[in-house]
CSV table of N, CA and C in Angstrom, one decimal:
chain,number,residue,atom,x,y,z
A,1231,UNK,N,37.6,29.1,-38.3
A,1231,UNK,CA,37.8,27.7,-38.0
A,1231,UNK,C,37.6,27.5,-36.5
A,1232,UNK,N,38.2,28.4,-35.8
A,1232,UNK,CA,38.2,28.0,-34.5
A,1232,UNK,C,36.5,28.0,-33.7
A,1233,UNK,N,35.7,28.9,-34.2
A,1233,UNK,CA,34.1,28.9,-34.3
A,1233,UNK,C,33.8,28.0,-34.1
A,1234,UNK,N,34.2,27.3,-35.2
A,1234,UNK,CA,33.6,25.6,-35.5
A,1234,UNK,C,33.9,25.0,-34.5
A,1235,UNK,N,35.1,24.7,-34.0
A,1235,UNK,CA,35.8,24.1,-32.5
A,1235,UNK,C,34.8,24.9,-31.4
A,1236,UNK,N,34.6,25.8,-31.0
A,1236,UNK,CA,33.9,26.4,-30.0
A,1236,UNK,C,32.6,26.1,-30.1
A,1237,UNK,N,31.9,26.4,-31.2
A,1237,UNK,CA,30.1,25.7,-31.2
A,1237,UNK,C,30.2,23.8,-31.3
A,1238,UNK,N,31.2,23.5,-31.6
A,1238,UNK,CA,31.0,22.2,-31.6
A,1238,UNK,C,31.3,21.5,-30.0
A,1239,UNK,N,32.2,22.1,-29.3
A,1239,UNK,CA,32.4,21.7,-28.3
A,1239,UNK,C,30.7,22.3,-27.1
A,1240,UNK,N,30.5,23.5,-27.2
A,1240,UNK,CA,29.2,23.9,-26.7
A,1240,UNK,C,27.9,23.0,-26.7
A,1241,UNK,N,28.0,22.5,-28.0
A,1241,UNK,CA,27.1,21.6,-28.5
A,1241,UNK,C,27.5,19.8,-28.3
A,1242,UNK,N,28.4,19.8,-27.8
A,1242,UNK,CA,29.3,18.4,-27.1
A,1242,UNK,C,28.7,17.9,-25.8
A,1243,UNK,N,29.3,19.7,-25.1
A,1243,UNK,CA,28.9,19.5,-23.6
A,1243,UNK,C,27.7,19.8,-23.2
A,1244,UNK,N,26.5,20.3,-24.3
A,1244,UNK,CA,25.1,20.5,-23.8
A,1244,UNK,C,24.3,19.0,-23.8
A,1245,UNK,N,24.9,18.3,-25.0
A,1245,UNK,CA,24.8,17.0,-25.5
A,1245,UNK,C,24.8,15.9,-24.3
A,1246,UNK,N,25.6,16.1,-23.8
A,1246,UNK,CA,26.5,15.1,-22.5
A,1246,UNK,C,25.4,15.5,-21.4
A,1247,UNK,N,25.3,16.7,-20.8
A,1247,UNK,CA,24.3,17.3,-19.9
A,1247,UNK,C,23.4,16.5,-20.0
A,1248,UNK,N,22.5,16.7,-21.4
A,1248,UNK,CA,21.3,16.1,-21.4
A,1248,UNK,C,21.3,14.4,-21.0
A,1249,UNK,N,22.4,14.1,-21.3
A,1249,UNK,CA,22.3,12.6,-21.9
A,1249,UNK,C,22.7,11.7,-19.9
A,1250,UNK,N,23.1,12.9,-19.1
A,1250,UNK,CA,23.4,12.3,-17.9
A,1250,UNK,C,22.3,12.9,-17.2
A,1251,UNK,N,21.5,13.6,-17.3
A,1251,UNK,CA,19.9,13.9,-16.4
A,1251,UNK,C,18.8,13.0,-17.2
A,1252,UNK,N,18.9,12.9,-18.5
A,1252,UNK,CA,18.3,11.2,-18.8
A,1252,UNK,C,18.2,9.8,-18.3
A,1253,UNK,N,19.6,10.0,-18.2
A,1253,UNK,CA,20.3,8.6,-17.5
A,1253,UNK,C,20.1,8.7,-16.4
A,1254,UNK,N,19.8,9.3,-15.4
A,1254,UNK,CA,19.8,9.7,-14.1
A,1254,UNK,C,18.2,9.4,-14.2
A,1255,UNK,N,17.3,10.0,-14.7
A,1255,UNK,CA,15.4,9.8,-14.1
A,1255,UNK,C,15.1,8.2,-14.7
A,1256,UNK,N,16.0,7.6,-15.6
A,1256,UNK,CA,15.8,6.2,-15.9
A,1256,UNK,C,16.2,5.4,-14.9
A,1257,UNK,N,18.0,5.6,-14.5
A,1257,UNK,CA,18.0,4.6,-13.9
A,1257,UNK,C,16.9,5.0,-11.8
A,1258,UNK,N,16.3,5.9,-12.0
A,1258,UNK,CA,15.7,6.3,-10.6
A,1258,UNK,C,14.1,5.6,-11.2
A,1259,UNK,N,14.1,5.8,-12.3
A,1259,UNK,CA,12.7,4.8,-12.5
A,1259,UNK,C,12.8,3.5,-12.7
A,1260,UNK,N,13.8,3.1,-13.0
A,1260,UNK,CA,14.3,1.6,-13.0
A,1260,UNK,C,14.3,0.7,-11.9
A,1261,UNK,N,14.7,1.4,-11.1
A,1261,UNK,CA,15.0,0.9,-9.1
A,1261,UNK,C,13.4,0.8,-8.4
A,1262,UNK,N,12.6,2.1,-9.1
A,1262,UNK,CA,11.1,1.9,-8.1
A,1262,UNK,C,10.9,0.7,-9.0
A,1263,UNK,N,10.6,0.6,-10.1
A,1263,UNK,CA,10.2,-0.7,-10.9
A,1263,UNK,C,10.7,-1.7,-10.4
A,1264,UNK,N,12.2,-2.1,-9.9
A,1264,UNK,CA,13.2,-2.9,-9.5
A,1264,UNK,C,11.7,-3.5,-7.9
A,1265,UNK,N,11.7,-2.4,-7.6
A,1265,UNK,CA,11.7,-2.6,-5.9
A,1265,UNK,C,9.9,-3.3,-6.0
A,1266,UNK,N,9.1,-2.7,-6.8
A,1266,UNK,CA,7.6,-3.3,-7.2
A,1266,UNK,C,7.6,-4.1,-7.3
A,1267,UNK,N,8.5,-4.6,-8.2
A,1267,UNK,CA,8.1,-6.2,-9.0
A,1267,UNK,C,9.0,-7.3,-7.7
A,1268,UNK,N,9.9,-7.1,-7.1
A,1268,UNK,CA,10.2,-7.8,-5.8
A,1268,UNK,C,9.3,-7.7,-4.7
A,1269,UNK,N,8.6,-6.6,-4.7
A,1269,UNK,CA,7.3,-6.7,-3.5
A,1269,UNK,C,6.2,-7.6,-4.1
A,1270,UNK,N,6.0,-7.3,-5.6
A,1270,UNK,CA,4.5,-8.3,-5.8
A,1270,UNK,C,5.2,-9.6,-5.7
A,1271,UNK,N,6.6,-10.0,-5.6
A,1271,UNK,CA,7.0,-11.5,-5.7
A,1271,UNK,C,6.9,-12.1,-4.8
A,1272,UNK,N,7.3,-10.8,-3.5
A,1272,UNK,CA,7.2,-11.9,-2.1
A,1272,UNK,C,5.5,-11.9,-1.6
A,1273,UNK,N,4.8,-11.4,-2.3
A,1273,UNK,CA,3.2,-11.5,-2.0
A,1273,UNK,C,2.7,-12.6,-2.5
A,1274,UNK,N,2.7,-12.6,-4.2
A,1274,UNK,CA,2.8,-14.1,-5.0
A,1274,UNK,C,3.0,-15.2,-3.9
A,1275,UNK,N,4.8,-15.3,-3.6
A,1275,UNK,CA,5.2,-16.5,-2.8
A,1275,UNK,C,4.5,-16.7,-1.7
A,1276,UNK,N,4.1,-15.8,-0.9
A,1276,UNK,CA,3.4,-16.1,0.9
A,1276,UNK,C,2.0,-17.0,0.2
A,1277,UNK,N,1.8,-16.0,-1.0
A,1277,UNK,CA,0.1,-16.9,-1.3
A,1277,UNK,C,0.3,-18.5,-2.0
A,1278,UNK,N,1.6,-18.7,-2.6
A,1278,UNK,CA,1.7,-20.0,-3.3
A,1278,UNK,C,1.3,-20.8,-1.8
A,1279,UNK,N,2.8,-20.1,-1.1
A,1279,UNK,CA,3.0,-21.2,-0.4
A,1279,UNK,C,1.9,-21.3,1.0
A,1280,UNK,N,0.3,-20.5,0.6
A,1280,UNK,CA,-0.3,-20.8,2.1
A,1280,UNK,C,-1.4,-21.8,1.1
A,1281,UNK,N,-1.4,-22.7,2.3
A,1281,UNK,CA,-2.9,-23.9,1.4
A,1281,UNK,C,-3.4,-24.7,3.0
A,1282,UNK,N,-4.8,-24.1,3.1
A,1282,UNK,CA,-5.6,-24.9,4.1
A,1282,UNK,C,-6.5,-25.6,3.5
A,1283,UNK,N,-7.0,-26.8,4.4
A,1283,UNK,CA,-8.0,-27.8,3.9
A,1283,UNK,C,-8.9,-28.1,5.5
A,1284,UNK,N,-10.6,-28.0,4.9
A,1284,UNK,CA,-11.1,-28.3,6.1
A,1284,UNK,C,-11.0,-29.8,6.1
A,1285,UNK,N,-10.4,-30.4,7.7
A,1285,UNK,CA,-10.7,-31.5,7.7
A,1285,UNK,C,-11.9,-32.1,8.8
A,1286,UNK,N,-12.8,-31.7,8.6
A,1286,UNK,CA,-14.0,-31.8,9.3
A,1286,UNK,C,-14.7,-32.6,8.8
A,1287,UNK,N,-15.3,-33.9,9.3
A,1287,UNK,CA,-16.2,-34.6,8.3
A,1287,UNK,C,-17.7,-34.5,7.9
A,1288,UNK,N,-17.6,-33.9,6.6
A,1288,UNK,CA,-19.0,-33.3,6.2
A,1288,UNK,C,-20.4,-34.3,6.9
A,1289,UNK,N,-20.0,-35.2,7.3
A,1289,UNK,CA,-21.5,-36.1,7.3
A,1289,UNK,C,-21.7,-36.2,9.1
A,1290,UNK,N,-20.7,-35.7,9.9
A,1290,UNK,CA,-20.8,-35.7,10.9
A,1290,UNK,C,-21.7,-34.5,11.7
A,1291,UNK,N,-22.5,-35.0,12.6
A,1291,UNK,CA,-23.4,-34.6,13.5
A,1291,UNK,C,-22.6,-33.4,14.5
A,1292,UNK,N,-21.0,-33.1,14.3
A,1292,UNK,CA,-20.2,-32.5,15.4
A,1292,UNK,C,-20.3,-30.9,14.8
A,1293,UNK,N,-20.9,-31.1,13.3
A,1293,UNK,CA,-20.5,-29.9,12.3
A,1293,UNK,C,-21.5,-28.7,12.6
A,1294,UNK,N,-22.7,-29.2,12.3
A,1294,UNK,CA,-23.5,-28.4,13.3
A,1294,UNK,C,-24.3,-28.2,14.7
A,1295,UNK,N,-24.7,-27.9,14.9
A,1295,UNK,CA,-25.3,-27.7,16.3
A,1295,UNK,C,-24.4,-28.6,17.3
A,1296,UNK,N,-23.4,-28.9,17.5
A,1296,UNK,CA,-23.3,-30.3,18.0
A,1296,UNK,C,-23.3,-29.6,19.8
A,1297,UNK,N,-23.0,-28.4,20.2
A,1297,UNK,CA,-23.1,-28.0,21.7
A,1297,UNK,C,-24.5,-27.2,21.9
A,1298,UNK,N,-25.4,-27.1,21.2
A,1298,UNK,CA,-26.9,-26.6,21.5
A,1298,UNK,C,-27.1,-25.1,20.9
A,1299,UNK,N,-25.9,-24.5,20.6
A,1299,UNK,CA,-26.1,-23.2,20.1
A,1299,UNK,C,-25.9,-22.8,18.9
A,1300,UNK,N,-26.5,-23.8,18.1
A,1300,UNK,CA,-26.4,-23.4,16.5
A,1300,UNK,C,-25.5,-22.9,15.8
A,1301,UNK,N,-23.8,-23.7,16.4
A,1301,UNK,CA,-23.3,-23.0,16.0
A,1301,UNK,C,-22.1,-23.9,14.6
A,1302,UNK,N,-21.9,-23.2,13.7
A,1302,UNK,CA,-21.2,-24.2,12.3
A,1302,UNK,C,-19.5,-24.3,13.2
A,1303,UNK,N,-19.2,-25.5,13.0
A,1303,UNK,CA,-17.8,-25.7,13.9
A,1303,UNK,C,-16.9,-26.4,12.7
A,1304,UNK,N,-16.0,-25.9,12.3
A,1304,UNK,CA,-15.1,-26.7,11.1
A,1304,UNK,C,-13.8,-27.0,11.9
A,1305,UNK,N,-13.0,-28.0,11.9
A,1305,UNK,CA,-11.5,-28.0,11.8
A,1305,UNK,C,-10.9,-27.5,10.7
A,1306,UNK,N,-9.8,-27.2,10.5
A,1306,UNK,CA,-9.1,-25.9,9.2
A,1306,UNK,C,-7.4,-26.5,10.0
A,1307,UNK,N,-7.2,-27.3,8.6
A,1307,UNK,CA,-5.5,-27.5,9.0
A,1307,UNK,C,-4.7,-26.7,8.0
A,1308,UNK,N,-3.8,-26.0,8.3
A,1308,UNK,CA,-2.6,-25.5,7.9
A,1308,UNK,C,-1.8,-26.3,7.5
A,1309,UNK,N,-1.8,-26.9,5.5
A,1309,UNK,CA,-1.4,-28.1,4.8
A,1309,UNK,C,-0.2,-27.1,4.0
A,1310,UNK,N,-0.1,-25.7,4.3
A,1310,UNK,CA,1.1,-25.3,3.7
A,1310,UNK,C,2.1,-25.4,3.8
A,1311,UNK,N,3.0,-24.1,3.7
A,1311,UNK,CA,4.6,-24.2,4.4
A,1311,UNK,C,4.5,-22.6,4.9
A,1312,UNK,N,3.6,-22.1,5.1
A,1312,UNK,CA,3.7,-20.6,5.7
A,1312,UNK,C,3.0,-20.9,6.9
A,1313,UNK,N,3.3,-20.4,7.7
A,1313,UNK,CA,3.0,-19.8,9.1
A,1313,UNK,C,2.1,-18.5,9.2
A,1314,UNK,N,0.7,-19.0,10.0
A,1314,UNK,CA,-0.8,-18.2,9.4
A,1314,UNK,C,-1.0,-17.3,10.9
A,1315,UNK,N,-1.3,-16.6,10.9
A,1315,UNK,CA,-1.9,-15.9,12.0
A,1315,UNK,C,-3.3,-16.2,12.7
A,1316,UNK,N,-3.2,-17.1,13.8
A,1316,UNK,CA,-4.9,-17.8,13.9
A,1316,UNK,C,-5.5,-16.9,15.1
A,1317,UNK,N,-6.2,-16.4,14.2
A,1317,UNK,CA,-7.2,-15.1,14.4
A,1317,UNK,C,-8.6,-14.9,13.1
A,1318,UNK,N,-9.4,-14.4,13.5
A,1318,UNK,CA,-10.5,-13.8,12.6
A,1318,UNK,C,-10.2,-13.0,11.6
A,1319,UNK,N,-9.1,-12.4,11.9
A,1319,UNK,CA,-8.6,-11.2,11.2
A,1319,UNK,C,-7.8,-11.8,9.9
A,1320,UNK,N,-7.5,-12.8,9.7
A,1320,UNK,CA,-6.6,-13.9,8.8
A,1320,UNK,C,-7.4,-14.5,7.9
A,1321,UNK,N,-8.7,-14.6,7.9
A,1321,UNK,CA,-9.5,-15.1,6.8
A,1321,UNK,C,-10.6,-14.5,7.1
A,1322,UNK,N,-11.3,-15.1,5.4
A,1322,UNK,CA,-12.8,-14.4,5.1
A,1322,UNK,C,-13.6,-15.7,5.4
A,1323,UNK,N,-14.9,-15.7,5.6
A,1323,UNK,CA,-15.4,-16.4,5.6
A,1323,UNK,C,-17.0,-16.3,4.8
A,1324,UNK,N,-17.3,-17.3,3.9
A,1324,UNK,CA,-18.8,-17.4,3.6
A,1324,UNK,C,-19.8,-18.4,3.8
A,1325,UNK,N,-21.0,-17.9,4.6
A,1325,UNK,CA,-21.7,-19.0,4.9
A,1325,UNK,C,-22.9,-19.3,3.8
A,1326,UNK,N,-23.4,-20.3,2.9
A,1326,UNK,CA,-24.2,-20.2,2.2
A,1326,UNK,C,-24.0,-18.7,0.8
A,1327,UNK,N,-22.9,-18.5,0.8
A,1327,UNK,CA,-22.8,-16.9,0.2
A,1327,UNK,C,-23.0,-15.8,0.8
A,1328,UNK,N,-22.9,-15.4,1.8
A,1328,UNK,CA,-23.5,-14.4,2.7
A,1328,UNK,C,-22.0,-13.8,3.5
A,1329,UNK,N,-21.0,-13.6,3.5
A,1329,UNK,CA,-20.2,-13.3,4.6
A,1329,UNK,C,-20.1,-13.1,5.7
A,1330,UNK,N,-19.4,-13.7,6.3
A,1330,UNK,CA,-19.9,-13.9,8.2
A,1330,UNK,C,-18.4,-13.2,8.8
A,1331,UNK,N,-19.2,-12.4,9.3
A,1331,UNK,CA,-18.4,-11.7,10.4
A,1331,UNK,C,-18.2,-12.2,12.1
A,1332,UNK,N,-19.0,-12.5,12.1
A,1332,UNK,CA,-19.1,-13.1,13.5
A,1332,UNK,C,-18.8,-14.8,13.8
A,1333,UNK,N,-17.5,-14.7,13.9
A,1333,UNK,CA,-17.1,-16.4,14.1
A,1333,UNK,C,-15.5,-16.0,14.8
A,1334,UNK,N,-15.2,-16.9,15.5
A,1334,UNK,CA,-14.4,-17.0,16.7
A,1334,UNK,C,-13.2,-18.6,15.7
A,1335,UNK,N,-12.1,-18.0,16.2
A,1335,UNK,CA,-11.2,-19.2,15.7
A,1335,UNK,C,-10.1,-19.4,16.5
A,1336,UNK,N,-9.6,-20.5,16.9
A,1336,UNK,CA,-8.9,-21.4,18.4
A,1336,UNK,C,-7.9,-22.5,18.1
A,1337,UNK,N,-7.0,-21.8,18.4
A,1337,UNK,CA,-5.5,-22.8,17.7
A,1337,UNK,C,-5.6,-23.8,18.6
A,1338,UNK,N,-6.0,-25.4,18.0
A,1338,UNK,CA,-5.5,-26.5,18.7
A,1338,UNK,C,-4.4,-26.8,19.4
A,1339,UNK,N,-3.6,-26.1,18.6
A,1339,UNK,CA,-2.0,-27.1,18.7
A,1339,UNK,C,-1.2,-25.5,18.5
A,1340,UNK,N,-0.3,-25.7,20.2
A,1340,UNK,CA,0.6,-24.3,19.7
A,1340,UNK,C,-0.6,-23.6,21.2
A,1341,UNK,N,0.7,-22.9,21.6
A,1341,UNK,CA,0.1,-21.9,22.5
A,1341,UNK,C,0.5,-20.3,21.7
A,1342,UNK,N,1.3,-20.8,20.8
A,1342,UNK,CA,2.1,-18.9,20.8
A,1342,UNK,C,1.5,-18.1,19.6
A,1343,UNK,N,0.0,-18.6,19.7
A,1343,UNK,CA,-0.9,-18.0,18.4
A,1343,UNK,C,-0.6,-17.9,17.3
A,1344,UNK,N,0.4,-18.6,17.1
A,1344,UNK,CA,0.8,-19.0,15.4
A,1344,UNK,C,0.3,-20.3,14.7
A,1345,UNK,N,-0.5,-19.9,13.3
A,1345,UNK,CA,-0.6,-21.5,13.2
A,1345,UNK,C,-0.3,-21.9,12.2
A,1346,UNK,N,1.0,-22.6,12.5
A,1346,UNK,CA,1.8,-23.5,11.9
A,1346,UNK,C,1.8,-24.3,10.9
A,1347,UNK,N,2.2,-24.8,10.1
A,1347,UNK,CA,1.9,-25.6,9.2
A,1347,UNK,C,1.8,-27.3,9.8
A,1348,UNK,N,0.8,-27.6,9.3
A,1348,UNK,CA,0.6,-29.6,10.4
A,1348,UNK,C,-0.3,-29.5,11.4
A,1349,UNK,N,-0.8,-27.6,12.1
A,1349,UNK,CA,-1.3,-27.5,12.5
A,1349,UNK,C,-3.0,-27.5,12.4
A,1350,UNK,N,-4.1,-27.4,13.6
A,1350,UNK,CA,-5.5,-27.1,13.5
A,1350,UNK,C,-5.7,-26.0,14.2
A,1351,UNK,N,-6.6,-25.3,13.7
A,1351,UNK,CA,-7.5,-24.3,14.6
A,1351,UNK,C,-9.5,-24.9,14.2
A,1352,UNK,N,-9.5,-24.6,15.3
A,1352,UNK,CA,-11.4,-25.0,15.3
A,1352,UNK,C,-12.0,-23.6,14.8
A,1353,UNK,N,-12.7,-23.4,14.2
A,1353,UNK,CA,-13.5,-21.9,13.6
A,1353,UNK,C,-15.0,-22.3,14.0
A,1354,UNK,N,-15.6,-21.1,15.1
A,1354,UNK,CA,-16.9,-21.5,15.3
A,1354,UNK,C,-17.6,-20.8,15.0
A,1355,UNK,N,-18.4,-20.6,13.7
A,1355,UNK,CA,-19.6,-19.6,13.2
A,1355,UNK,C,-20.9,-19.7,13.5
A,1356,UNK,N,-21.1,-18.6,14.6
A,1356,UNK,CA,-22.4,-18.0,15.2
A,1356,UNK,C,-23.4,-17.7,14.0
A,1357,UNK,N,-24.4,-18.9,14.3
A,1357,UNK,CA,-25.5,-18.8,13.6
A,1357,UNK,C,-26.7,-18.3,13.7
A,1358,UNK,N,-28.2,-18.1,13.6
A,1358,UNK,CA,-28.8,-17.9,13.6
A,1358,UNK,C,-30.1,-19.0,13.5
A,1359,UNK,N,-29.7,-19.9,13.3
A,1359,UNK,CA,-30.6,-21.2,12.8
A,1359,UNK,C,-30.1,-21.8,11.3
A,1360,UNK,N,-30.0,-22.4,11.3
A,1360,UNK,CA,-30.1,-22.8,9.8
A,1360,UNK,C,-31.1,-24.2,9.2
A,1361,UNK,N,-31.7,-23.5,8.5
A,1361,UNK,CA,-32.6,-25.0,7.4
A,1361,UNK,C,-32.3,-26.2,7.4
A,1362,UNK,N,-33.1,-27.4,7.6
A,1362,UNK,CA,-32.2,-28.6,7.3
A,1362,UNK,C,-32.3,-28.3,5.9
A,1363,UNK,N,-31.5,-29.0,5.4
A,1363,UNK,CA,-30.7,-29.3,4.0
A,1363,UNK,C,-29.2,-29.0,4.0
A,1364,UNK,N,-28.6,-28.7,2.6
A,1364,UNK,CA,-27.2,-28.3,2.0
A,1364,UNK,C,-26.8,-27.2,2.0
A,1365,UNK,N,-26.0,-27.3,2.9
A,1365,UNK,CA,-24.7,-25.5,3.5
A,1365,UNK,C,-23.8,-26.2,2.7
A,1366,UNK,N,-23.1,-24.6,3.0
A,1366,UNK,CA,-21.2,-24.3,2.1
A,1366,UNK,C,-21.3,-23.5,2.9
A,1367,UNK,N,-19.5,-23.6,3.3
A,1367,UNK,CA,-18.6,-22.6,3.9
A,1367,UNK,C,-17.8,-22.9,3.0
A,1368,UNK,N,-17.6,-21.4,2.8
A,1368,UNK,CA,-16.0,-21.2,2.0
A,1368,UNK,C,-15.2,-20.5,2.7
A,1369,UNK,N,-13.9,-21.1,2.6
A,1369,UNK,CA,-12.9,-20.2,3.6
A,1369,UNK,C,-12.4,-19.6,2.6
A,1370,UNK,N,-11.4,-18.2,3.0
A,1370,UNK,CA,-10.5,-18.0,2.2
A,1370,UNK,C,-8.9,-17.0,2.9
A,1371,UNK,N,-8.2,-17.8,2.8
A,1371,UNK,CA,-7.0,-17.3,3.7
A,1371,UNK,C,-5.4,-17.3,2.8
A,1372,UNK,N,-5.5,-15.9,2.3
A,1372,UNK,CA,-4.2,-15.4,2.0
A,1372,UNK,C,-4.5,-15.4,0.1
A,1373,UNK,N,-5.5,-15.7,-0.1
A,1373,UNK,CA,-5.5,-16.2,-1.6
A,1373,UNK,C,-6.8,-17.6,-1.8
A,1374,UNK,N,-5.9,-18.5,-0.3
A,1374,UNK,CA,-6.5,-20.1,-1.0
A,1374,UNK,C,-7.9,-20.1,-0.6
A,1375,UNK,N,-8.4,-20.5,-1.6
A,1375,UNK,CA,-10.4,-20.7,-1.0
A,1375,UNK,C,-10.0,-22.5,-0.9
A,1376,UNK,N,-11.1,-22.5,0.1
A,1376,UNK,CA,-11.5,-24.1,0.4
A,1376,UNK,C,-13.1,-23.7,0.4
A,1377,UNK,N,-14.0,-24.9,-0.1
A,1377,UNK,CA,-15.1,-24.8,0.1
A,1377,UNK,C,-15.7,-26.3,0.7
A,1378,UNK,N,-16.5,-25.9,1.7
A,1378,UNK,CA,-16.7,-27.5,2.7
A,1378,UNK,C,-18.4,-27.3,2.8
A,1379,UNK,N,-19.2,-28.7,2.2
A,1379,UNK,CA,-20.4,-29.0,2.2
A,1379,UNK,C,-20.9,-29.5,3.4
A,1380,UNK,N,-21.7,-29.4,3.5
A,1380,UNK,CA,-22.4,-30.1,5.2
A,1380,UNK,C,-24.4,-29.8,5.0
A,1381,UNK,N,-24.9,-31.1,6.0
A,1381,UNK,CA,-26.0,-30.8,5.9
A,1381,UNK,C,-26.2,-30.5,7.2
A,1382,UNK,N,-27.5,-30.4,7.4
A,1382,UNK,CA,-27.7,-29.6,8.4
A,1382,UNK,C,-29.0,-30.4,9.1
């Protein structure tokens, strides 16, 4: 009888072992999972909350060439609630479909290179000539695409 008491208890505490190094790699995989799904949240949020719109008027003469150097000139206001980095390095840009690398962007409003929400920056894309007819620029910053028509 006492057998039984001794294999039962062996088999008690091997029992328990297992059941607390289980418990232990769960809740250690529970926490990275914990910690992922709060980083894709605050990425989600920055992207809800960024939204630019060009406010440049498509039919105006200022849009292209307007200083002799062929160059596409947009205003881009910051209609979000996030605070954008106004730099090249903060958005993509497409001219006609083609991606442009080469364009320069100049915070209106604001010396401390942040561009703020209410704010403008001017974006000036170094052209090469372009066709008369119908352009697109598509911006795209943080998520939000704008697409702005112009002729030329």
């Amino acid at each position: 009888m006492a057998s039984v008491s001794v294999s039962h208890l062996i088999i008690f505490i091997a029992s328990m072992m297992i059941a607390a190094s289980v418990a232990g790699v769960f809740t250690d995989s529970i926490g990275q999972l914990s910690n992922a799904v709060s980083e894709q949240g605050l990425d989600v949020s920055r992207d809800v909350r960024t939204d630019v719109e060009v406010i440049s008027d498509s039919g105006s003469s200022a849009v292209y060439n307007s200083d002799g150097n062929e160059n596409v000139t947009l205003h881009v206001k910051n209609t979000g609630s996030e605070p954008l980095g106004a730099d090249p390095g903060q958005m993509d840009l497409f001219l006609d479909g083609q991606f442009v690398s080469n364009f320069g962007v100049t915070l209106l409003d604001g010396t401390d290179g942040v561009w703020r929400p209410g704010t403008v920056v001017r974006v000036e894309i170094a052209t090469s000539g372009l066709s008369a007819g119908d352009h697109r620029v598509k911006i795209i910053v943080n998520g939000d695409e704008e697409v702005f028509r112009f002729r030329a």
